[in-house]
CSV table of C-alpha atoms and ligand atoms in Angstrom, one decimal:
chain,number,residue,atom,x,y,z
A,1,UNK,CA,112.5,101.4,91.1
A,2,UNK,CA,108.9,101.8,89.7
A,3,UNK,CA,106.3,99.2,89.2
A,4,UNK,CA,107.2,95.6,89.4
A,5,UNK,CA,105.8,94.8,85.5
A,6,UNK,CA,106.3,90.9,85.0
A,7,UNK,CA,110.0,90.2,84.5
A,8,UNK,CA,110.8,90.1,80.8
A,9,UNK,CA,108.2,91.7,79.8
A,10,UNK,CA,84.9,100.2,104.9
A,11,UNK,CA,83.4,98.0,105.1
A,12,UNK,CA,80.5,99.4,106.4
A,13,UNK,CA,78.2,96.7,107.7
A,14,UNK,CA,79.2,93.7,109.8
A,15,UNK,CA,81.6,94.1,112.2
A,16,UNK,CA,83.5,91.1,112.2
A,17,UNK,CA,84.1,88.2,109.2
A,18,UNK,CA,84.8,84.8,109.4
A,19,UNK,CA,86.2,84.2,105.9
A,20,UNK,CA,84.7,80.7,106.2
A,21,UNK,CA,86.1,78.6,103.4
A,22,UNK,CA,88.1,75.8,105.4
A,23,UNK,CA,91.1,75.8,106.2
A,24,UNK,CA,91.7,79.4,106.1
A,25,UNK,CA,90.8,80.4,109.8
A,26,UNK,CA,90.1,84.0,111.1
A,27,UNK,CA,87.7,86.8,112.1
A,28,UNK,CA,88.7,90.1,111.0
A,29,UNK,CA,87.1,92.9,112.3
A,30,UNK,CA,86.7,94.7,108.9
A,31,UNK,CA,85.6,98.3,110.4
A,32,UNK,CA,88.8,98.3,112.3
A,33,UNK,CA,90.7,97.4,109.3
A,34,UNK,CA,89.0,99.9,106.6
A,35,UNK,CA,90.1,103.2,109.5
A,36,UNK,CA,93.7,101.4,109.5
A,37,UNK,CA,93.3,101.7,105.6
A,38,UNK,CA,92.0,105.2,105.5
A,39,UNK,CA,94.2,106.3,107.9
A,40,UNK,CA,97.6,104.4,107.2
A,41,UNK,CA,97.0,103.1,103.9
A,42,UNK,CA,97.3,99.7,105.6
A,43,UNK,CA,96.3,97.4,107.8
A,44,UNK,CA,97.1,94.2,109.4
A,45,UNK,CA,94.4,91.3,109.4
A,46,UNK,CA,95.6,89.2,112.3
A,47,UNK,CA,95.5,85.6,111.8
A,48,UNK,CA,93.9,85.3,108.9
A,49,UNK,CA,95.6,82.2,108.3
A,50,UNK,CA,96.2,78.9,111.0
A,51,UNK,CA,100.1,77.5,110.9
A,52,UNK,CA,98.9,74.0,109.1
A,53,UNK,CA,97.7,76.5,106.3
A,54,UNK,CA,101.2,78.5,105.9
A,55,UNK,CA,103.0,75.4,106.0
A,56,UNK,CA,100.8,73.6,103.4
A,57,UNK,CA,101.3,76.9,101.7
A,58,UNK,CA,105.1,77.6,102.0
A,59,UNK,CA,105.5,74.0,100.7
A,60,UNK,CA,104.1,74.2,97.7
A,61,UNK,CA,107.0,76.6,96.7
A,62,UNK,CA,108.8,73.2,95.7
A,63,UNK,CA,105.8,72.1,93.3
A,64,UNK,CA,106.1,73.5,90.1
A,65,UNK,CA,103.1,72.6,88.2
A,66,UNK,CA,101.2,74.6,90.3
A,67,UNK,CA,102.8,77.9,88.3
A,68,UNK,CA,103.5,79.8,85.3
A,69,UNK,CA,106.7,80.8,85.9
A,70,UNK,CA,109.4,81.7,88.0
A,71,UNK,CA,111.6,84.9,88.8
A,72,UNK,CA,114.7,85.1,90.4
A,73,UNK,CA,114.9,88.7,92.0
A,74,UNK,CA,118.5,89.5,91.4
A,75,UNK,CA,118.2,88.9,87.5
A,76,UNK,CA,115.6,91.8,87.2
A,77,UNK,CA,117.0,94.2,90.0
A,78,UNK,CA,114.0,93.7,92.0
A,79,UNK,CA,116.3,92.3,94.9
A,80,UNK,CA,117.7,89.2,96.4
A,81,UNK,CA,115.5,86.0,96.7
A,82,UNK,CA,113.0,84.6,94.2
A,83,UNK,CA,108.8,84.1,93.6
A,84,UNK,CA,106.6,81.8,91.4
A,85,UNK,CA,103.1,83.2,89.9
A,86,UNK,CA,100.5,80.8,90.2
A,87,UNK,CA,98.7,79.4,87.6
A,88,UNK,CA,95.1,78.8,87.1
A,89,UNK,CA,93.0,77.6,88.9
A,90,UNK,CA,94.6,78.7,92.0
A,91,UNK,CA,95.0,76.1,94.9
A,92,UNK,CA,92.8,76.0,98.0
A,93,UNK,CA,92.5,78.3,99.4
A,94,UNK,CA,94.5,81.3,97.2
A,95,UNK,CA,91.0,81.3,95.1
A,96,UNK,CA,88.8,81.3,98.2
A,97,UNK,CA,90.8,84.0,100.0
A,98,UNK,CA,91.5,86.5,97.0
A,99,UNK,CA,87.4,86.4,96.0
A,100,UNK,CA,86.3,87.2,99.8
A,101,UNK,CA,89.0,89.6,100.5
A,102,UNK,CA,88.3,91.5,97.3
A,103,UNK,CA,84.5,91.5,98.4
A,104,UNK,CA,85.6,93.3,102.2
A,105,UNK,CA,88.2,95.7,99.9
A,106,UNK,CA,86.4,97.2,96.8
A,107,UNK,CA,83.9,99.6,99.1
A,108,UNK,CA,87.6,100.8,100.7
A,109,UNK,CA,88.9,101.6,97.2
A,110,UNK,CA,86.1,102.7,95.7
A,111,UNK,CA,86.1,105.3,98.6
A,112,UNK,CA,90.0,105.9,97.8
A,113,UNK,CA,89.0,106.9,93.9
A,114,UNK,CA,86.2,109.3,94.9
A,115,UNK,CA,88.3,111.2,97.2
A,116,UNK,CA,91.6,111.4,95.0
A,117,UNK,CA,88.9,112.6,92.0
A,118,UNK,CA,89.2,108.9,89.8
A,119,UNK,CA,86.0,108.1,88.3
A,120,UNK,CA,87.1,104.1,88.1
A,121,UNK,CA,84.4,102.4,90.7
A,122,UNK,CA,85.3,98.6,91.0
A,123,UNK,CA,82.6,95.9,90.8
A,124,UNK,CA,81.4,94.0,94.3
A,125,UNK,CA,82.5,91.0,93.2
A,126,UNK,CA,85.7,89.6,91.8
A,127,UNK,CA,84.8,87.8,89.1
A,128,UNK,CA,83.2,90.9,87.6
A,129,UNK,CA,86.2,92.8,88.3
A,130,UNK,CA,88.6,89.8,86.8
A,131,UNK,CA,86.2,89.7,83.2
A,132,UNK,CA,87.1,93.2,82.6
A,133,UNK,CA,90.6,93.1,83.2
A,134,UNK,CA,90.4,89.9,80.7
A,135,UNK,CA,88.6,91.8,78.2
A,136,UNK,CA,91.6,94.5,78.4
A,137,UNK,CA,93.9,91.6,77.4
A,138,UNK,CA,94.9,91.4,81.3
A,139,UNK,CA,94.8,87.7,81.5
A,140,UNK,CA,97.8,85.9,83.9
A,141,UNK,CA,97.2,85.2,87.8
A,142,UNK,CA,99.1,87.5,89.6
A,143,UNK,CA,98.9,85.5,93.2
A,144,UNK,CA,102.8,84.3,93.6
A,145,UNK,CA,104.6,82.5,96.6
A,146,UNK,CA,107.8,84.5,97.4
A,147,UNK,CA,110.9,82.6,99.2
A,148,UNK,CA,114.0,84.6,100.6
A,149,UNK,CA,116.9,83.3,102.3
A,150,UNK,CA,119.8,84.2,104.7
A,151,UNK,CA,120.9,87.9,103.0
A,152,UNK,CA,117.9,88.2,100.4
A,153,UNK,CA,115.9,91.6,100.4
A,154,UNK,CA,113.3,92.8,98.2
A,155,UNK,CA,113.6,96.2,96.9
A,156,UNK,CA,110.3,98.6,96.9
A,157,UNK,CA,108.2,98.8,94.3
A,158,UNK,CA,104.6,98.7,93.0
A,159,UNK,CA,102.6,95.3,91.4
A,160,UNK,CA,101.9,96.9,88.6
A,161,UNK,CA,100.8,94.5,85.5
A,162,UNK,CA,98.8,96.6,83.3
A,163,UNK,CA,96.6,99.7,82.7
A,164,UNK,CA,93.9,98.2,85.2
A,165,UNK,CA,94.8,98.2,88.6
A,166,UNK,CA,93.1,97.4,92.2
A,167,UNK,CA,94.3,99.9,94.1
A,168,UNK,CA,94.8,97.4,97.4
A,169,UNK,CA,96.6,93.9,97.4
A,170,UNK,CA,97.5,91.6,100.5
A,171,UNK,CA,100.2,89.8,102.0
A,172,UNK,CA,100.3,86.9,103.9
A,173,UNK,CA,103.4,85.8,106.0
A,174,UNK,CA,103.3,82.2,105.7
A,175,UNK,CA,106.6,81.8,108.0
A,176,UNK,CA,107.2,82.7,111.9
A,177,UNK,CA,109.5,85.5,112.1
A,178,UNK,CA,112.1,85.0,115.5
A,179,UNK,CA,111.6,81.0,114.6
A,180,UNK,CA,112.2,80.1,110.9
A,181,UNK,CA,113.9,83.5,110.2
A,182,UNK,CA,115.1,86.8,111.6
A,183,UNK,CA,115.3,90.3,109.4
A,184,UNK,CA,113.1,89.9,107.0
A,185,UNK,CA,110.6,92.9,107.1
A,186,UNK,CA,107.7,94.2,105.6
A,187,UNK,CA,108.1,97.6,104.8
A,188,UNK,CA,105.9,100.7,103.3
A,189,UNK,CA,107.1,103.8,102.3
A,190,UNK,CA,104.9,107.2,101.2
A,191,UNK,CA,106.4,109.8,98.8
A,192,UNK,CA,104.1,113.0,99.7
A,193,UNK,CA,104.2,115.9,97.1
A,194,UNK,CA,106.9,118.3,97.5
A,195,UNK,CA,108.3,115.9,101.0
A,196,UNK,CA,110.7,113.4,101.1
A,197,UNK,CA,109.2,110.2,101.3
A,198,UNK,CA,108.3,107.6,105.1
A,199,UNK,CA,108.5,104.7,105.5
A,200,UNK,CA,106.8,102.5,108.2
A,201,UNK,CA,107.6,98.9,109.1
A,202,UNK,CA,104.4,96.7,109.5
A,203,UNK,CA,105.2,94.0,112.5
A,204,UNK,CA,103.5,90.5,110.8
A,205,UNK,CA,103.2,87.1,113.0
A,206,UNK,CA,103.3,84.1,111.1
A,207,UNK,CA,99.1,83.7,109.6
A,208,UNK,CA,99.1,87.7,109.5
A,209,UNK,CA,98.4,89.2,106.8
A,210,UNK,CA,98.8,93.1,105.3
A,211,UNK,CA,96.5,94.5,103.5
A,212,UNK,CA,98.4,98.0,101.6
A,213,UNK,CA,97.9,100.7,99.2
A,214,UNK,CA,99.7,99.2,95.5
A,215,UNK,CA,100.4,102.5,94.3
A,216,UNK,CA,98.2,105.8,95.3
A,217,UNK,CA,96.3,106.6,98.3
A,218,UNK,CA,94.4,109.8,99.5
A,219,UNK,CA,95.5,111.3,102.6
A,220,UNK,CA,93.0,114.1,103.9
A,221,UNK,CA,94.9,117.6,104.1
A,222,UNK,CA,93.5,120.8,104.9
A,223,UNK,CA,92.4,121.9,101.9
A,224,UNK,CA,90.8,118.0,100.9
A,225,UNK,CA,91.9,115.2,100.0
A,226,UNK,CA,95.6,114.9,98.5
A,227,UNK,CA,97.2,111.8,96.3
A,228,UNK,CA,100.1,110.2,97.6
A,229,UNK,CA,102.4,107.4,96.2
A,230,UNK,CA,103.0,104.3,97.8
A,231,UNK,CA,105.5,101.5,97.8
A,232,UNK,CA,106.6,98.6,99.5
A,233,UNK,CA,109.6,95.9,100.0
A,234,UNK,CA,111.1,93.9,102.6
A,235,UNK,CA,114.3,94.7,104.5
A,236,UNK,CA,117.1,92.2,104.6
A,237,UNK,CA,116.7,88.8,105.9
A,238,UNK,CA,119.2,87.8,108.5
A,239,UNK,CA,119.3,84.2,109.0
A,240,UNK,CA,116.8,81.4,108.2
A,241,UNK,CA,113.8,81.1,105.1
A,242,UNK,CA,110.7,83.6,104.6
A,243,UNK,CA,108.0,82.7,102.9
A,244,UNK,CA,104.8,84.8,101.7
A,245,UNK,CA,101.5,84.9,99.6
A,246,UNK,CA,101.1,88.0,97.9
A,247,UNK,CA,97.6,88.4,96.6
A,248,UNK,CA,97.1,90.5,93.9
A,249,UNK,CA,93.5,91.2,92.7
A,250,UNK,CA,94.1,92.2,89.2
A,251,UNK,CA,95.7,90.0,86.6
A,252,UNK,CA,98.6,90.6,84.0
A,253,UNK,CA,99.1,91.3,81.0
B,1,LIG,O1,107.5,89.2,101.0
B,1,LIG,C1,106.8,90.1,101.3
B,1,LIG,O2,106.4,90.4,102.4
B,1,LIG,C2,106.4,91.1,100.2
B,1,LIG,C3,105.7,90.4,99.1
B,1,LIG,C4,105.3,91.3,97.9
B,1,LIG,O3,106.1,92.1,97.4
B,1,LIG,C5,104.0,91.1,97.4
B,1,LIG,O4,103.2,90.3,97.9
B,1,LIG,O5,103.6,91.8,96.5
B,2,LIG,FE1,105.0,93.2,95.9
């Protein structure tokens, strides 16, 4: 399965970051995690979030009018389990989080797009980057809050929503794998040219978040730089609930 359209329709510089709006907690090393990204097309930003925040997070799964709508996997053959898109304006700190990440990630992409030959260069901040894809009539939040169960799975894909893409999105495991669930995990796979495709399985503690290539990434060969496709899922969950934030930096259409 392709992209994941709605349903029905290096940081050079400082080493380290403390993303300091409270309560999200964390200092990333953000050199470490741009060679992770150049050389893996992903990387893990350890505790970027404290417990008290995943479990103020994973709660708000059960509050509605905090989204715009809601998708049960199996209906769409995207899987087993279900996720809610949040609306605007996105609780604390989904807003916080998705403006300073995108800050740390656009020099990485815009890297990524001169070496795979894309003349797209994305703004240094957010907002600018958000304006554009609302002048392209790319308007809906794409952070969501995902919740699998005993036996759910979600198939790979690609967040997809529109012709304008950020090539990098996040997720956050909001739930403590071995404790509140076993199974359960995140998974990327590569599709070279002309190979058969890999896949790698990122190991996440609860607060840990991913940061991964949504669709295309260059990988240096021989002869340059060559594009390869990327997707990602999660394998089966085996016994109790997972929760995640996905952060997604462009919006929908
Ligand atoms: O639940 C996960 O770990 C994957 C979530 C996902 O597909 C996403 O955030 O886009
Ligand atoms: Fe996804």
């Amino acid at each position: 399965m392709g992209c994941r359209a709605e349903a029905g329709a290096a940081a050079k510089g400082g080493r380290v970051l403390n993303i300091h709006s409270p309560p999200a907690a964390g200092s990333i090393d953000w050199a470490a995690a741009a060679t992770q990204l150049e050389r893996q097309g992903a990387a893990v930003l350890p505790n970027l979030l404290d417990a008290a925040t995943c479990r103020r997070l994973a709660a708000l799964y059960a509050e509605e009018a905090h989204f715009r709508s809601h998708i049960i996997m199996a209906r769409h053959g995207f899987g087993k389990g279900e996720y809610r898109y949040f609306r605007y304006p996105l609780p604390d700190p989904i807003g916080t989080l998705r403006t300073a990440l995108y800050a740390r990630l656009a020099p990485v992409a815009n890297g990524w797009n001169e070496r795979m030959g894309i003349e797209t260069r994305y703004p240094a901040e957010h907002q600018t980057f958000v304006e554009t894809c609302h002048q392209a009539g790319q308007q809906r939040p794409t952070p969501l809050l995902l919740q699998y169960g005993a036996g759910d799975y979600n198939c790979l894909h690609q967040d997809l929503y529109g012709d304008i893409a950020f090539p990098i999105q996040v997720a956050i495991l909001l739930s403590e794998p071995g404790k509140d669930f076993t199974g359960g995990e995140f998974v990327l796979t590569e599709q070279r040219p002309r190979m058969q495709s890999r896949a790698e399985v990122v190991p996440l503690r609860r607060g840990d978040a991913v940061a991964f290539a949504v669709h295309h990434r260059p990988v240096q060969g021989t002869r340059g730089s060559y594009r390869v496709n990327m997707r990602h899922g999660v394998s089966t969950v085996r016994s109790g609930h997972r929760h995640t934030l996905g952060i997604i930096f462009h919006d929908a259409r």
